Amino acid sequence: MRAARLIKMVLLLQSRPAMTAAELARELEVSERTVTRDAQALSEAGVPVYADRGRTGGYRLIGGYRTRLTGLHRSEAEALFLSGVPGALREMGLEDAASAARLKVSAALLPSLRDASRTAAQRFHLDAPNWFREPRTPELLPDVAEAVWDDRPVTARYRRGEHEVSRELEPYGLVLKAGVWYLCARVAGRASYRVYRIDRFTAVRPGTDRFDRDPDFDLPAFWAERAEQFARSLLRAEVVVRLSPAGARRLPHVIDSLSAREALSTADAPDADGWVTVTVPVESEEVAHAQFTSLGPEVEVLAPEPLRARFRQDAERLAGLYAG
């Protein structure tokens, strides 16, 4: 446990000019007193850790000290080679850079771990696009990706409906969702962030200067919040249904899982047969008809009445088909 913490401490100091005891304690999830003892242990072991005193002091490595990647376990080395997504790197124009980085990491590993890239590739593969969908790489993706990496603003033209509009954007991050690339960006001069589909861009011209990136921007958190908002914005109607125990179990596989969990959490007490009544948010009655049809006899639509009438007609037609 302590050995892993000491290695992490060296790597942290190796990646930054200096760190205070409080910063190290927060990263290592220990007390500042433990940081002091660990720094002393590293120094005694020959790692040149130096402590600067005073208000602006902290810990740093001196003499350009660098550690080789000899402390990795096999599982850690294999996970390292899984951290990139080959297809996504290729589409962003970073395949050569990623290949060079993998070669450098392999050269730094112990001989017993140098087959980690091969063993990882044999066991795991990420195929991001949905089934029955031909993935298409947006032509302008490499240009956008380069601007994201360099923190350069772009002048972008993109399709909005039947029209094209132009925006000055500060590109913060890229997201690959179900085979579709999105750009999370801030319109120049505004505080809010927006999401743009890369395949709708018709022109991108990077600027020459760099913009000041907001250090508090959290791409995963922003995307998670925006994705939830988008999913909820689609749910404009409600349907009241009775579900059998089997129907309740299958509901998260038929509609949005978050909506299913929320609906089931507010369900009435089960009746004598174990059926529950729930109110489910849906996109529309048309979509709800398609979704709940897949539950067959495990669901009864109670409201709205027009939707219940459609299911009644479906039942009558099915009865006619199977009457013989």
PDB file of C-alpha atoms in Angstrom:
ATOM      1  CA  MET A   1       0.000   0.000   0.000  1.00  0.00           C
ATOM      2  CA  ARG A   2       2.712   2.451   1.003  1.00  0.00           C
ATOM      3  CA  ALA A   3       4.955   1.427  -1.883  1.00  0.00           C
ATOM      4  CA  ALA A   4       2.185   2.254  -4.393  1.00  0.00           C
ATOM      5  CA  ARG A   5       1.630   5.606  -2.665  1.00  0.00           C
ATOM      6  CA  LEU A   6       5.359   6.454  -2.834  1.00  0.00           C
ATOM      7  CA  ILE A   7       5.442   5.662  -6.545  1.00  0.00           C
ATOM      8  CA  LYS A   8       2.396   7.861  -7.114  1.00  0.00           C
ATOM      9  CA  MET A   9       4.025  10.681  -5.157  1.00  0.00           C
ATOM     10  CA  VAL A  10       7.146  10.527  -7.338  1.00  0.00           C
ATOM     11  CA  LEU A  11       5.042  10.533 -10.519  1.00  0.00           C
ATOM     12  CA  LEU A  12       3.022  13.514  -9.287  1.00  0.00           C
ATOM     13  CA  LEU A  13       6.172  15.496  -8.538  1.00  0.00           C
ATOM     14  CA  GLN A  14       7.640  14.414 -11.851  1.00  0.00           C
ATOM     15  CA  SER A  15       4.641  15.826 -13.738  1.00  0.00           C
ATOM     16  CA  ARG A  16       4.612  19.245 -12.017  1.00  0.00           C
ATOM     17  CA  PRO A  17       7.257  21.826 -11.084  1.00  0.00           C
ATOM     18  CA  ALA A  18       6.295  21.712  -7.395  1.00  0.00           C
ATOM     19  CA  MET A  19       3.421  20.706  -5.112  1.00  0.00           C
ATOM     20  CA  THR A  20       2.530  21.801  -1.607  1.00  0.00           C
ATOM     21  CA  ALA A  21       2.029  19.307   1.203  1.00  0.00           C
ATOM     22  CA  ALA A  22      -1.704  20.084   1.119  1.00  0.00           C
ATOM     23  CA  GLU A  23      -1.914  19.359  -2.621  1.00  0.00           C
ATOM     24  CA  LEU A  24      -0.036  16.084  -2.253  1.00  0.00           C
ATOM     25  CA  ALA A  25      -2.168  15.078   0.727  1.00  0.00           C
ATOM     26  CA  ARG A  26      -5.318  15.710  -1.298  1.00  0.00           C
ATOM     27  CA  GLU A  27      -4.072  13.724  -4.310  1.00  0.00           C
ATOM     28  CA  LEU A  28      -2.789  10.833  -2.192  1.00  0.00           C
ATOM     29  CA  GLU A  29      -5.741  10.915   0.226  1.00  0.00           C
ATOM     30  CA  VAL A  30      -3.494  11.036   3.309  1.00  0.00           C
ATOM     31  CA  SER A  31      -2.584  13.613   5.958  1.00  0.00           C
ATOM     32  CA  GLU A  32       0.105  16.256   5.470  1.00  0.00           C
ATOM     33  CA  ARG A  33       2.117  14.558   8.222  1.00  0.00           C
ATOM     34  CA  THR A  34       2.083  11.346   6.154  1.00  0.00           C
ATOM     35  CA  VAL A  35       3.296  13.341   3.135  1.00  0.00           C
ATOM     36  CA  THR A  36       6.234  14.612   5.206  1.00  0.00           C
ATOM     37  CA  ARG A  37       7.152  11.074   6.283  1.00  0.00           C
ATOM     38  CA  ASP A  38       6.819   9.751   2.718  1.00  0.00           C
ATOM     39  CA  ALA A  39       9.041  12.514   1.356  1.00  0.00           C
ATOM     40  CA  GLN A  40      11.673  11.668   3.941  1.00  0.00           C
ATOM     41  CA  ALA A  41      11.456   7.972   3.030  1.00  0.00           C
ATOM     42  CA  LEU A  42      11.927   8.770  -0.658  1.00  0.00           C
ATOM     43  CA  SER A  43      14.920  10.959   0.108  1.00  0.00           C
ATOM     44  CA  GLU A  44      16.510   8.198   2.174  1.00  0.00           C
ATOM     45  CA  ALA A  45      15.931   5.794  -0.730  1.00  0.00           C
ATOM     46  CA  GLY A  46      17.870   8.057  -3.106  1.00  0.00           C
ATOM     47  CA  VAL A  47      15.004   9.928  -4.777  1.00  0.00           C
ATOM     48  CA  PRO A  48      16.012  13.630  -4.751  1.00  0.00           C
ATOM     49  CA  VAL A  49      12.897  15.137  -3.152  1.00  0.00           C
ATOM     50  CA  TYR A  50      13.530  18.689  -1.929  1.00  0.00           C
ATOM     51  CA  ALA A  51      11.268  20.696   0.398  1.00  0.00           C
ATOM     52  CA  ASP A  52      11.082  24.471   0.070  1.00  0.00           C
ATOM     53  CA  ARG A  53      10.045  26.267   3.256  1.00  0.00           C
ATOM     54  CA  GLY A  54       7.763  29.284   3.592  1.00  0.00           C
ATOM     55  CA  ARG A  55       4.368  30.389   2.298  1.00  0.00           C
ATOM     56  CA  THR A  56       5.185  29.591  -1.321  1.00  0.00           C
ATOM     57  CA  GLY A  57       7.127  26.456  -0.513  1.00  0.00           C
ATOM     58  CA  GLY A  58       6.430  22.880  -1.436  1.00  0.00           C
ATOM     59  CA  TYR A  59       8.005  19.663  -2.613  1.00  0.00           C
ATOM     60  CA  ARG A  60       9.845  19.191  -5.876  1.00  0.00           C
ATOM     61  CA  LEU A  61      12.303  16.871  -7.599  1.00  0.00           C
ATOM     62  CA  ILE A  62      15.744  18.278  -8.288  1.00  0.00           C
ATOM     63  CA  GLY A  63      18.390  17.492 -10.859  1.00  0.00           C
ATOM     64  CA  GLY A  64      15.918  16.582 -13.617  1.00  0.00           C
ATOM     65  CA  TYR A  65      15.171  13.292 -11.899  1.00  0.00           C
ATOM     66  CA  ARG A  66      12.981  10.941 -13.939  1.00  0.00           C
ATOM     67  CA  THR A  67      11.731   7.490 -13.056  1.00  0.00           C
ATOM     68  CA  ARG A  68      11.331   4.679 -15.573  1.00  0.00           C
ATOM     69  CA  LEU A  69       8.085   2.730 -15.824  1.00  0.00           C
ATOM     70  CA  THR A  70       9.463  -0.217 -13.874  1.00  0.00           C
ATOM     71  CA  GLY A  71       6.851  -0.154 -11.102  1.00  0.00           C
ATOM     72  CA  LEU A  72       3.899  -1.167 -13.265  1.00  0.00           C
ATOM     73  CA  HIS A  73       2.079  -4.425 -12.660  1.00  0.00           C
ATOM     74  CA  ARG A  74       0.942  -6.404 -15.708  1.00  0.00           C
ATOM     75  CA  SER A  75      -2.709  -5.392 -15.234  1.00  0.00           C
ATOM     76  CA  GLU A  76      -1.660  -1.720 -15.041  1.00  0.00           C
ATOM     77  CA  ALA A  77       0.443  -1.978 -18.197  1.00  0.00           C
ATOM     78  CA  GLU A  78      -2.397  -3.660 -20.098  1.00  0.00           C
ATOM     79  CA  ALA A  79      -4.882  -1.038 -18.891  1.00  0.00           C
ATOM     80  CA  LEU A  80      -2.512   1.667 -20.139  1.00  0.00           C
ATOM     81  CA  PHE A  81      -2.805   0.328 -23.681  1.00  0.00           C
ATOM     82  CA  LEU A  82      -6.602   0.267 -23.389  1.00  0.00           C
ATOM     83  CA  SER A  83      -6.778   3.979 -22.520  1.00  0.00           C
ATOM     84  CA  GLY A  84      -6.913   5.037 -26.167  1.00  0.00           C
ATOM     85  CA  VAL A  85      -9.687   4.343 -28.656  1.00  0.00           C
ATOM     86  CA  PRO A  86      -7.946   3.373 -31.922  1.00  0.00           C
ATOM     87  CA  GLY A  87     -10.843   4.286 -34.212  1.00  0.00           C
ATOM     88  CA  ALA A  88     -11.426   7.637 -32.527  1.00  0.00           C
ATOM     89  CA  LEU A  89      -7.711   8.495 -32.593  1.00  0.00           C
ATOM     90  CA  ARG A  90      -7.591   7.670 -36.298  1.00  0.00           C
ATOM     91  CA  GLU A  91     -10.608   9.857 -37.054  1.00  0.00           C
ATOM     92  CA  MET A  92      -9.075  12.797 -35.149  1.00  0.00           C
ATOM     93  CA  GLY A  93      -5.828  12.452 -37.102  1.00  0.00           C
ATOM     94  CA  LEU A  94      -3.853  11.272 -34.058  1.00  0.00           C
ATOM     95  CA  GLU A  95      -3.091   7.686 -35.072  1.00  0.00           C
ATOM     96  CA  ASP A  96       0.617   8.334 -35.777  1.00  0.00           C
ATOM     97  CA  ALA A  97       1.093  10.226 -32.512  1.00  0.00           C
ATOM     98  CA  ALA A  98      -0.642   7.471 -30.548  1.00  0.00           C
ATOM     99  CA  SER A  99       1.470   4.796 -32.230  1.00  0.00           C
ATOM    100  CA  ALA A 100       4.677   6.661 -31.382  1.00  0.00           C
ATOM    101  CA  ALA A 101       3.547   7.080 -27.774  1.00  0.00           C
ATOM    102  CA  ARG A 102       2.792   3.357 -27.459  1.00  0.00           C
ATOM    103  CA  LEU A 103       6.248   2.505 -28.792  1.00  0.00           C
ATOM    104  CA  LYS A 104       7.902   4.834 -26.252  1.00  0.00           C
ATOM    105  CA  VAL A 105       5.888   3.372 -23.400  1.00  0.00           C
ATOM    106  CA  SER A 106       6.726  -0.162 -24.524  1.00  0.00           C
ATOM    107  CA  ALA A 107      10.418   0.703 -24.630  1.00  0.00           C
ATOM    108  CA  ALA A 108      10.268   2.011 -21.060  1.00  0.00           C
ATOM    109  CA  LEU A 109       8.521  -1.076 -19.655  1.00  0.00           C
ATOM    110  CA  LEU A 110      10.268  -4.050 -18.158  1.00  0.00           C
ATOM    111  CA  PRO A 111      10.952  -6.810 -20.747  1.00  0.00           C
ATOM    112  CA  SER A 112       8.394  -9.046 -19.036  1.00  0.00           C
ATOM    113  CA  LEU A 113       5.651  -6.458 -19.709  1.00  0.00           C
ATOM    114  CA  ARG A 114       6.417  -5.460 -23.279  1.00  0.00           C
ATOM    115  CA  ASP A 115       3.779  -7.779 -24.705  1.00  0.00           C
ATOM    116  CA  ALA A 116       1.075  -5.865 -22.770  1.00  0.00           C
ATOM    117  CA  SER A 117      -0.141  -4.024 -25.869  1.00  0.00           C
ATOM    118  CA  ARG A 118      -0.628  -7.308 -27.744  1.00  0.00           C
ATOM    119  CA  THR A 119      -2.373  -9.106 -24.871  1.00  0.00           C
ATOM    120  CA  ALA A 120      -4.708  -6.153 -24.280  1.00  0.00           C
ATOM    121  CA  ALA A 121      -5.634  -5.889 -27.975  1.00  0.00           C
ATOM    122  CA  GLN A 122      -6.373  -9.614 -28.109  1.00  0.00           C
ATOM    123  CA  ARG A 123      -8.842  -9.380 -25.248  1.00  0.00           C
ATOM    124  CA  PHE A 124     -10.653  -6.044 -25.625  1.00  0.00           C
ATOM    125  CA  HIS A 125     -11.962  -4.053 -28.577  1.00  0.00           C
ATOM    126  CA  LEU A 126     -14.237  -1.011 -28.557  1.00  0.00           C
ATOM    127  CA  ASP A 127     -16.715  -0.664 -31.442  1.00  0.00           C
ATOM    128  CA  ALA A 128     -18.454   2.652 -30.753  1.00  0.00           C
ATOM    129  CA  PRO A 129     -21.104   2.985 -33.519  1.00  0.00           C
ATOM    130  CA  ASN A 130     -24.580   1.524 -33.163  1.00  0.00           C
ATOM    131  CA  TRP A 131     -25.637  -1.629 -35.015  1.00  0.00           C
ATOM    132  CA  PHE A 132     -26.990  -1.217 -38.550  1.00  0.00           C
ATOM    133  CA  ARG A 133     -25.328   2.157 -38.926  1.00  0.00           C
ATOM    134  CA  GLU A 134     -22.521   2.892 -41.315  1.00  0.00           C
ATOM    135  CA  PRO A 135     -20.007   5.058 -39.406  1.00  0.00           C
ATOM    136  CA  ARG A 136     -18.938   8.186 -41.271  1.00  0.00           C
ATOM    137  CA  THR A 137     -16.033  10.319 -40.159  1.00  0.00           C
ATOM    138  CA  PRO A 138     -16.844  14.049 -40.437  1.00  0.00           C
ATOM    139  CA  GLU A 139     -14.477  15.608 -42.944  1.00  0.00           C
ATOM    140  CA  LEU A 140     -13.678  18.548 -40.667  1.00  0.00           C
ATOM    141  CA  LEU A 141     -13.080  16.491 -37.507  1.00  0.00           C
ATOM    142  CA  PRO A 142      -9.235  16.615 -37.676  1.00  0.00           C
ATOM    143  CA  ASP A 143      -9.322  20.423 -37.983  1.00  0.00           C
ATOM    144  CA  VAL A 144     -11.674  20.715 -35.020  1.00  0.00           C
ATOM    145  CA  ALA A 145      -9.609  18.252 -32.971  1.00  0.00           C
ATOM    146  CA  GLU A 146      -6.430  20.215 -33.631  1.00  0.00           C
ATOM    147  CA  ALA A 147      -8.126  23.407 -32.449  1.00  0.00           C
ATOM    148  CA  VAL A 148      -9.318  21.610 -29.303  1.00  0.00           C
ATOM    149  CA  TRP A 149      -5.803  20.409 -28.482  1.00  0.00           C
ATOM    150  CA  ASP A 150      -4.236  23.841 -29.102  1.00  0.00           C
ATOM    151  CA  ASP A 151      -6.977  25.912 -27.381  1.00  0.00           C
ATOM    152  CA  ARG A 152      -7.448  27.911 -30.579  1.00  0.00           C
ATOM    153  CA  PRO A 153     -10.764  29.642 -31.361  1.00  0.00           C
ATOM    154  CA  VAL A 154     -12.436  28.745 -34.639  1.00  0.00           C
ATOM    155  CA  THR A 155     -14.768  30.480 -37.030  1.00  0.00           C
ATOM    156  CA  ALA A 156     -17.270  27.774 -37.905  1.00  0.00           C
ATOM    157  CA  ARG A 157     -20.142  27.551 -40.332  1.00  0.00           C
ATOM    158  CA  TYR A 158     -22.737  24.874 -39.673  1.00  0.00           C
ATOM    159  CA  ARG A 159     -26.167  23.815 -40.857  1.00  0.00           C
ATOM    160  CA  ARG A 160     -29.144  24.775 -38.730  1.00  0.00           C
ATOM    161  CA  GLY A 161     -32.202  23.368 -40.416  1.00  0.00           C
ATOM    162  CA  GLU A 162     -32.185  24.582 -44.013  1.00  0.00           C
ATOM    163  CA  HIS A 163     -29.874  27.526 -43.299  1.00  0.00           C
ATOM    164  CA  GLU A 164     -26.193  28.011 -42.521  1.00  0.00           C
ATOM    165  CA  VAL A 165     -24.988  30.177 -39.659  1.00  0.00           C
ATOM    166  CA  SER A 166     -21.541  31.343 -38.616  1.00  0.00           C
ATOM    167  CA  ARG A 167     -20.181  31.424 -35.064  1.00  0.00           C
ATOM    168  CA  GLU A 168     -16.930  32.325 -33.334  1.00  0.00           C
ATOM    169  CA  LEU A 169     -16.348  29.340 -31.046  1.00  0.00           C
ATOM    170  CA  GLU A 170     -13.940  28.433 -28.291  1.00  0.00           C
ATOM    171  CA  PRO A 171     -13.689  24.621 -28.683  1.00  0.00           C
ATOM    172  CA  TYR A 172     -13.381  22.932 -25.279  1.00  0.00           C
ATOM    173  CA  GLY A 173     -13.816  19.231 -25.938  1.00  0.00           C
ATOM    174  CA  LEU A 174     -14.915  16.426 -28.244  1.00  0.00           C
ATOM    175  CA  VAL A 175     -17.358  13.645 -27.403  1.00  0.00           C
ATOM    176  CA  LEU A 176     -17.996  10.461 -29.399  1.00  0.00           C
ATOM    177  CA  LYS A 177     -21.514   9.240 -28.656  1.00  0.00           C
ATOM    178  CA  ALA A 178     -22.930   6.174 -30.434  1.00  0.00           C
ATOM    179  CA  GLY A 179     -20.733   6.800 -33.473  1.00  0.00           C
ATOM    180  CA  VAL A 180     -21.547  10.541 -33.702  1.00  0.00           C
ATOM    181  CA  TRP A 181     -18.958  13.232 -32.918  1.00  0.00           C
ATOM    182  CA  TYR A 182     -19.973  16.307 -30.923  1.00  0.00           C
ATOM    183  CA  LEU A 183     -18.103  19.500 -30.050  1.00  0.00           C
ATOM    184  CA  CYS A 184     -18.604  21.137 -26.660  1.00  0.00           C
ATOM    185  CA  ALA A 185     -17.767  24.801 -27.147  1.00  0.00           C
ATOM    186  CA  ARG A 186     -18.368  28.282 -25.837  1.00  0.00           C
ATOM    187  CA  VAL A 187     -19.501  31.062 -28.147  1.00  0.00           C
ATOM    188  CA  ALA A 188     -16.906  33.828 -27.976  1.00  0.00           C
ATOM    189  CA  GLY A 189     -17.956  36.509 -25.524  1.00  0.00           C
ATOM    190  CA  ARG A 190     -20.545  34.335 -23.757  1.00  0.00           C
ATOM    191  CA  ALA A 191     -20.360  32.362 -20.536  1.00  0.00           C
ATOM    192  CA  SER A 192     -22.524  29.375 -21.455  1.00  0.00           C
ATOM    193  CA  TYR A 193     -21.399  26.230 -23.268  1.00  0.00           C
ATOM    194  CA  ARG A 194     -23.187  24.561 -26.175  1.00  0.00           C
ATOM    195  CA  VAL A 195     -23.041  21.275 -28.072  1.00  0.00           C
ATOM    196  CA  TYR A 196     -22.602  21.032 -31.857  1.00  0.00           C
ATOM    197  CA  ARG A 197     -22.648  17.997 -34.147  1.00  0.00           C
ATOM    198  CA  ILE A 198     -19.401  17.931 -36.111  1.00  0.00           C
ATOM    199  CA  ASP A 199     -21.058  16.440 -39.211  1.00  0.00           C
ATOM    200  CA  ARG A 200     -23.142  19.606 -39.536  1.00  0.00           C
ATOM    201  CA  PHE A 201     -20.086  21.843 -39.872  1.00  0.00           C
ATOM    202  CA  THR A 202     -19.499  23.041 -43.422  1.00  0.00           C
ATOM    203  CA  ALA A 203     -16.366  25.119 -42.777  1.00  0.00           C
ATOM    204  CA  VAL A 204     -13.870  25.591 -39.951  1.00  0.00           C
ATOM    205  CA  ARG A 205     -11.145  28.253 -39.851  1.00  0.00           C
ATOM    206  CA  PRO A 206      -8.838  28.139 -36.802  1.00  0.00           C
ATOM    207  CA  GLY A 207      -7.612  31.390 -35.298  1.00  0.00           C
ATOM    208  CA  THR A 208      -3.981  32.300 -34.749  1.00  0.00           C
ATOM    209  CA  ASP A 209      -4.209  33.192 -31.052  1.00  0.00           C
ATOM    210  CA  ARG A 210      -5.142  30.965 -28.124  1.00  0.00           C
ATOM    211  CA  PHE A 211      -8.143  31.564 -25.898  1.00  0.00           C
ATOM    212  CA  ASP A 212      -7.987  31.467 -22.100  1.00  0.00           C
ATOM    213  CA  ARG A 213      -9.470  28.118 -21.148  1.00  0.00           C
ATOM    214  CA  ASP A 214     -11.702  27.993 -18.075  1.00  0.00           C
ATOM    215  CA  PRO A 215      -9.777  25.710 -15.666  1.00  0.00           C
ATOM    216  CA  ASP A 216     -13.024  24.711 -13.934  1.00  0.00           C
ATOM    217  CA  PHE A 217     -14.632  23.255 -17.069  1.00  0.00           C
ATOM    218  CA  ASP A 218     -15.283  19.529 -16.538  1.00  0.00           C
ATOM    219  CA  LEU A 219     -16.050  17.839 -19.868  1.00  0.00           C
ATOM    220  CA  PRO A 220     -17.449  14.515 -18.514  1.00  0.00           C
ATOM    221  CA  ALA A 221     -19.657  16.319 -15.979  1.00  0.00           C
ATOM    222  CA  PHE A 222     -20.872  18.838 -18.573  1.00  0.00           C
ATOM    223  CA  TRP A 223     -21.709  16.100 -21.084  1.00  0.00           C
ATOM    224  CA  ALA A 224     -23.531  13.993 -18.480  1.00  0.00           C
ATOM    225  CA  GLU A 225     -25.668  16.962 -17.448  1.00  0.00           C
ATOM    226  CA  ARG A 226     -26.396  18.040 -21.021  1.00  0.00           C
ATOM    227  CA  ALA A 227     -27.216  14.471 -22.112  1.00  0.00           C
ATOM    228  CA  GLU A 228     -29.704  14.102 -19.239  1.00  0.00           C
ATOM    229  CA  GLN A 229     -31.289  17.457 -20.101  1.00  0.00           C
ATOM    230  CA  PHE A 230     -31.627  16.387 -23.738  1.00  0.00           C
ATOM    231  CA  ALA A 231     -33.191  13.041 -22.821  1.00  0.00           C
ATOM    232  CA  ARG A 232     -35.694  14.726 -20.506  1.00  0.00           C
ATOM    233  CA  SER A 233     -36.552  17.388 -23.084  1.00  0.00           C
ATOM    234  CA  LEU A 234     -37.855  14.645 -25.376  1.00  0.00           C
ATOM    235  CA  LEU A 235     -40.370  13.410 -22.790  1.00  0.00           C
ATOM    236  CA  ARG A 236     -43.345  15.673 -23.474  1.00  0.00           C
ATOM    237  CA  ALA A 237     -46.251  13.355 -22.607  1.00  0.00           C
ATOM    238  CA  GLU A 238     -47.331  10.943 -19.869  1.00  0.00           C
ATOM    239  CA  VAL A 239     -48.924   7.519 -19.974  1.00  0.00           C
ATOM    240  CA  VAL A 240     -50.559   5.684 -17.058  1.00  0.00           C
ATOM    241  CA  VAL A 241     -50.105   1.918 -17.210  1.00  0.00           C
ATOM    242  CA  ARG A 242     -50.536  -1.216 -15.122  1.00  0.00           C
ATOM    243  CA  LEU A 243     -47.569  -3.554 -15.158  1.00  0.00           C
ATOM    244  CA  SER A 244     -47.291  -7.190 -14.214  1.00  0.00           C
ATOM    245  CA  PRO A 245     -44.207  -8.229 -12.231  1.00  0.00           C
ATOM    246  CA  ALA A 246     -42.606  -9.341 -15.522  1.00  0.00           C
ATOM    247  CA  GLY A 247     -43.605  -6.072 -17.196  1.00  0.00           C
ATOM    248  CA  ALA A 248     -42.066  -4.044 -14.353  1.00  0.00           C
ATOM    249  CA  ARG A 249     -38.807  -5.960 -14.718  1.00  0.00           C
ATOM    250  CA  ARG A 250     -38.737  -5.404 -18.483  1.00  0.00           C
ATOM    251  CA  LEU A 251     -39.737  -1.717 -18.399  1.00  0.00           C
ATOM    252  CA  PRO A 252     -36.118  -0.363 -18.198  1.00  0.00           C
ATOM    253  CA  HIS A 253     -35.342  -2.271 -21.408  1.00  0.00           C
ATOM    254  CA  VAL A 254     -38.300  -0.728 -23.243  1.00  0.00           C
ATOM    255  CA  ILE A 255     -38.076   2.966 -22.309  1.00  0.00           C
ATOM    256  CA  ASP A 256     -35.317   5.259 -21.035  1.00  0.00           C
ATOM    257  CA  SER A 257     -33.849   3.469 -17.999  1.00  0.00           C
ATOM    258  CA  LEU A 258     -33.778   6.633 -15.855  1.00  0.00           C
ATOM    259  CA  SER A 259     -37.458   7.326 -16.595  1.00  0.00           C
ATOM    260  CA  ALA A 260     -38.304   3.700 -15.831  1.00  0.00           C
ATOM    261  CA  ARG A 261     -36.565   3.798 -12.464  1.00  0.00           C
ATOM    262  CA  GLU A 262     -38.245   7.052 -11.491  1.00  0.00           C
ATOM    263  CA  ALA A 263     -41.674   5.773 -12.570  1.00  0.00           C
ATOM    264  CA  LEU A 264     -41.309   2.507 -10.673  1.00  0.00           C
ATOM    265  CA  SER A 265     -40.031   4.280  -7.548  1.00  0.00           C
ATOM    266  CA  THR A 266     -43.333   6.204  -7.303  1.00  0.00           C
ATOM    267  CA  ALA A 267     -45.574   3.219  -8.093  1.00  0.00           C
ATOM    268  CA  ASP A 268     -48.599   2.376  -5.974  1.00  0.00           C
ATOM    269  CA  ALA A 269     -48.539  -0.745  -3.814  1.00  0.00           C
ATOM    270  CA  PRO A 270     -48.952  -3.952  -5.880  1.00  0.00           C
ATOM    271  CA  ASP A 271     -52.457  -5.368  -6.137  1.00  0.00           C
ATOM    272  CA  ALA A 272     -53.423  -8.919  -5.233  1.00  0.00           C
ATOM    273  CA  ASP A 273     -51.875 -10.221  -8.477  1.00  0.00           C
ATOM    274  CA  GLY A 274     -48.650  -8.226  -8.045  1.00  0.00           C
ATOM    275  CA  TRP A 275     -49.495  -5.628 -10.723  1.00  0.00           C
ATOM    276  CA  VAL A 276     -48.484  -1.983 -10.114  1.00  0.00           C
ATOM    277  CA  THR A 277     -49.843   1.258 -11.578  1.00  0.00           C
ATOM    278  CA  VAL A 278     -47.266   3.839 -12.709  1.00  0.00           C
ATOM    279  CA  THR A 279     -47.161   7.120 -14.611  1.00  0.00           C
ATOM    280  CA  VAL A 280     -44.468   7.024 -17.294  1.00  0.00           C
ATOM    281  CA  PRO A 281     -43.039  10.055 -19.161  1.00  0.00           C
ATOM    282  CA  VAL A 282     -42.816   9.413 -22.913  1.00  0.00           C
ATOM    283  CA  GLU A 283     -41.941  11.276 -26.096  1.00  0.00           C
ATOM    284  CA  SER A 284     -45.413  10.979 -27.581  1.00  0.00           C
ATOM    285  CA  GLU A 285     -48.384   8.636 -27.750  1.00  0.00           C
ATOM    286  CA  GLU A 286     -47.054   7.282 -31.045  1.00  0.00           C
ATOM    287  CA  VAL A 287     -43.693   6.398 -29.511  1.00  0.00           C
ATOM    288  CA  ALA A 288     -45.390   5.004 -26.397  1.00  0.00           C
ATOM    289  CA  HIS A 289     -47.539   2.735 -28.582  1.00  0.00           C
ATOM    290  CA  ALA A 290     -44.445   1.223 -30.178  1.00  0.00           C
ATOM    291  CA  GLN A 291     -42.619   0.891 -26.856  1.00  0.00           C
ATOM    292  CA  PHE A 292     -45.400  -0.705 -24.807  1.00  0.00           C
ATOM    293  CA  THR A 293     -46.475  -3.010 -27.628  1.00  0.00           C
ATOM    294  CA  SER A 294     -43.241  -4.909 -27.014  1.00  0.00           C
ATOM    295  CA  LEU A 295     -44.439  -5.763 -23.495  1.00  0.00           C
ATOM    296  CA  GLY A 296     -47.436  -7.632 -24.876  1.00  0.00           C
ATOM    297  CA  PRO A 297     -49.837  -8.895 -22.194  1.00  0.00           C
ATOM    298  CA  GLU A 298     -47.566  -7.708 -19.378  1.00  0.00           C
ATOM    299  CA  VAL A 299     -48.911  -4.140 -19.611  1.00  0.00           C
ATOM    300  CA  GLU A 300     -52.356  -2.496 -19.632  1.00  0.00           C
ATOM    301  CA  VAL A 301     -52.591   1.112 -20.769  1.00  0.00           C
ATOM    302  CA  LEU A 302     -55.053   3.055 -18.602  1.00  0.00           C
ATOM    303  CA  ALA A 303     -54.624   6.583 -19.962  1.00  0.00           C
ATOM    304  CA  PRO A 304     -54.826   8.578 -22.120  1.00  0.00           C
ATOM    305  CA  GLU A 305     -57.993   7.102 -23.578  1.00  0.00           C
ATOM    306  CA  PRO A 306     -56.994   7.433 -27.286  1.00  0.00           C
ATOM    307  CA  LEU A 307     -53.886   5.330 -26.624  1.00  0.00           C
ATOM    308  CA  ARG A 308     -55.899   2.772 -24.635  1.00  0.00           C
ATOM    309  CA  ALA A 309     -58.320   2.587 -27.592  1.00  0.00           C
ATOM    310  CA  ARG A 310     -55.413   1.818 -29.952  1.00  0.00           C
ATOM    311  CA  PHE A 311     -54.293  -1.067 -27.766  1.00  0.00           C
ATOM    312  CA  ARG A 312     -57.885  -2.315 -27.583  1.00  0.00           C
ATOM    313  CA  GLN A 313     -58.013  -2.334 -31.385  1.00  0.00           C
ATOM    314  CA  ASP A 314     -54.647  -4.137 -31.500  1.00  0.00           C
ATOM    315  CA  ALA A 315     -55.962  -6.766 -29.094  1.00  0.00           C
ATOM    316  CA  GLU A 316     -59.103  -7.284 -31.184  1.00  0.00           C
ATOM    317  CA  ARG A 317     -57.075  -7.687 -34.359  1.00  0.00           C
ATOM    318  CA  LEU A 318     -54.702 -10.137 -32.665  1.00  0.00           C
ATOM    319  CA  ALA A 319     -57.648 -12.125 -31.314  1.00  0.00           C
ATOM    320  CA  GLY A 320     -59.050 -12.297 -34.843  1.00  0.00           C
ATOM    321  CA  LEU A 321     -55.746 -13.464 -36.280  1.00  0.00           C
ATOM    322  CA  TYR A 322     -55.313 -16.238 -33.717  1.00  0.00           C
ATOM    323  CA  ALA A 323     -58.973 -17.182 -33.286  1.00  0.00           C
ATOM    324  CA  GLY A 324     -58.587 -20.248 -35.496  1.00  0.00           C
TER     325      GLY A 324
END
